[in-house]
Amino acid sequence: VIVVDASAAMNNRDMRPTRLGVVCSVVTRLLNDFFDQNPISQVALVLLSDGKAERVTDLSGNVRNHKGRFEEKLAQGNAGGKGTASLRHGLEEALRLLEVQASYGTREVLV
């Protein structure tokens, strides 16, 4: 599960274009590389903003769906760059996503 901070702090321009823009491009590259190296793995995306955690995608191995929904959610403007990030809510959402996985699988959360 990849948890991304989409709070107001990510609107800072200490990186170009913004912190959120840099993270968006890194997550996109990470998804491409991850599925190239792990073709049968599954990933889910969670965004943190306004003190809430929002599930963008469920666990799946469809990289196009992940990238499309992630870019769509950030383009809406209602998910990116608002409020504060709640790590607790992000981890709880990640736990909900991972608890249905088989016990023999690896469960990881990237924040």
Coordinates of C-alpha atoms in Angstrom, one line a residue:
V1 CA 0.0 0.0 0.0
I2 CA 1.4 3.4 -1.0
V3 CA 0.2 6.2 1.3
V4 CA 0.7 9.7 -0.2
D5 CA 0.6 13.0 1.7
A6 CA -1.7 15.4 -0.2
S7 CA -2.0 18.0 2.5
A8 CA -1.6 21.8 2.3
A9 CA 2.1 21.4 3.2
M10 CA 2.6 19.6 -0.2
N11 CA 1.8 22.9 -2.0
N12 CA 5.2 24.4 -0.9
R13 CA 7.4 25.3 -3.8
D14 CA 10.7 24.4 -2.4
M15 CA 10.7 21.7 -5.1
R16 CA 9.6 22.4 -8.7
P17 CA 6.7 22.5 -9.5
T18 CA 5.5 21.7 -5.9
R19 CA 6.2 19.0 -3.4
L20 CA 3.0 17.2 -4.5
G21 CA 4.1 17.4 -8.1
V22 CA 7.4 15.8 -7.4
V23 CA 5.8 13.1 -5.3
C24 CA 3.2 12.4 -8.1
S25 CA 6.0 11.9 -10.7
V26 CA 8.0 9.7 -8.2
V27 CA 4.9 7.5 -7.5
T28 CA 4.2 7.1 -11.2
R29 CA 7.8 6.0 -11.8
L30 CA 7.7 3.7 -8.8
L31 CA 4.5 2.0 -10.0
N32 CA 6.1 1.4 -13.5
D33 CA 9.3 0.0 -12.0
F34 CA 7.6 -2.0 -9.3
F35 CA 5.3 -3.8 -11.7
D36 CA 8.2 -4.4 -14.2
Q37 CA 10.1 -6.2 -11.4
N38 CA 7.1 -7.8 -9.7
P39 CA 4.5 -8.5 -12.3
I40 CA 2.2 -10.6 -10.1
S41 CA 2.2 -8.2 -7.1
Q42 CA -0.6 -6.0 -6.0
V43 CA -0.6 -2.3 -4.9
A44 CA -3.2 0.1 -3.5
L45 CA -3.0 3.9 -3.2
V46 CA -4.2 6.0 -0.3
L47 CA -4.2 9.9 -0.2
L48 CA -4.0 11.8 3.0
S49 CA -5.6 15.3 3.2
D50 CA -8.0 17.2 5.4
G51 CA -7.2 14.9 8.3
K52 CA -8.6 11.9 6.4
A53 CA -7.3 9.0 4.4
E54 CA -9.0 8.4 1.1
R55 CA -8.6 5.1 -0.7
V56 CA -7.8 5.9 -4.4
T57 CA -7.4 2.3 -5.6
D58 CA -7.9 -1.1 -4.1
L59 CA -5.2 -3.8 -4.2
S60 CA -4.7 -4.8 -7.8
G61 CA -1.9 -5.4 -10.3
N62 CA -3.3 -3.0 -12.9
V63 CA -0.7 -0.3 -13.2
R64 CA -2.8 1.7 -15.7
N65 CA -5.7 1.8 -13.3
H66 CA -3.5 3.0 -10.4
K67 CA -1.8 5.7 -12.5
G68 CA -5.1 6.9 -14.0
R69 CA -7.0 7.1 -10.8
F70 CA -4.1 8.7 -9.0
E71 CA -3.7 11.4 -11.6
E72 CA -7.5 11.8 -11.9
K73 CA -7.9 12.3 -8.1
L74 CA -5.1 14.9 -8.0
A75 CA -6.5 16.7 -11.0
Q76 CA -9.9 17.1 -9.3
G77 CA -8.3 19.5 -6.9
N78 CA -10.4 18.4 -3.9
A79 CA -7.9 15.8 -2.8
G80 CA -4.6 17.6 -3.3
G81 CA -3.0 20.3 -1.2
K82 CA -5.7 20.7 1.5
G83 CA -5.7 20.5 5.3
T84 CA -3.4 18.3 7.3
A85 CA -2.2 14.8 6.8
S86 CA -3.3 12.1 9.3
L87 CA -0.7 9.4 9.5
R88 CA -3.0 7.4 11.8
H89 CA -5.9 7.4 9.4
G90 CA -3.5 6.5 6.6
L91 CA -2.1 3.5 8.4
E92 CA -5.6 2.4 9.5
E93 CA -6.8 2.4 5.9
A94 CA -3.7 0.5 4.8
L95 CA -4.4 -2.1 7.5
R96 CA -8.0 -2.5 6.3
L97 CA -6.7 -3.0 2.8
L98 CA -4.0 -5.6 3.9
E99 CA -6.0 -7.6 6.4
V100 CA -7.9 -9.5 3.7
Q101 CA -4.6 -10.7 2.1
A102 CA -3.4 -14.2 2.5
S103 CA -1.2 -14.8 5.5
Y104 CA 1.6 -16.2 3.3
G105 CA 1.9 -13.0 1.3
T106 CA 4.1 -10.0 2.2
R107 CA 2.3 -7.0 3.5
E108 CA 4.1 -3.6 3.2
V109 CA 3.1 0.0 3.6
L110 CA 5.1 2.8 2.0
V111 CA 4.4 6.3 3.4

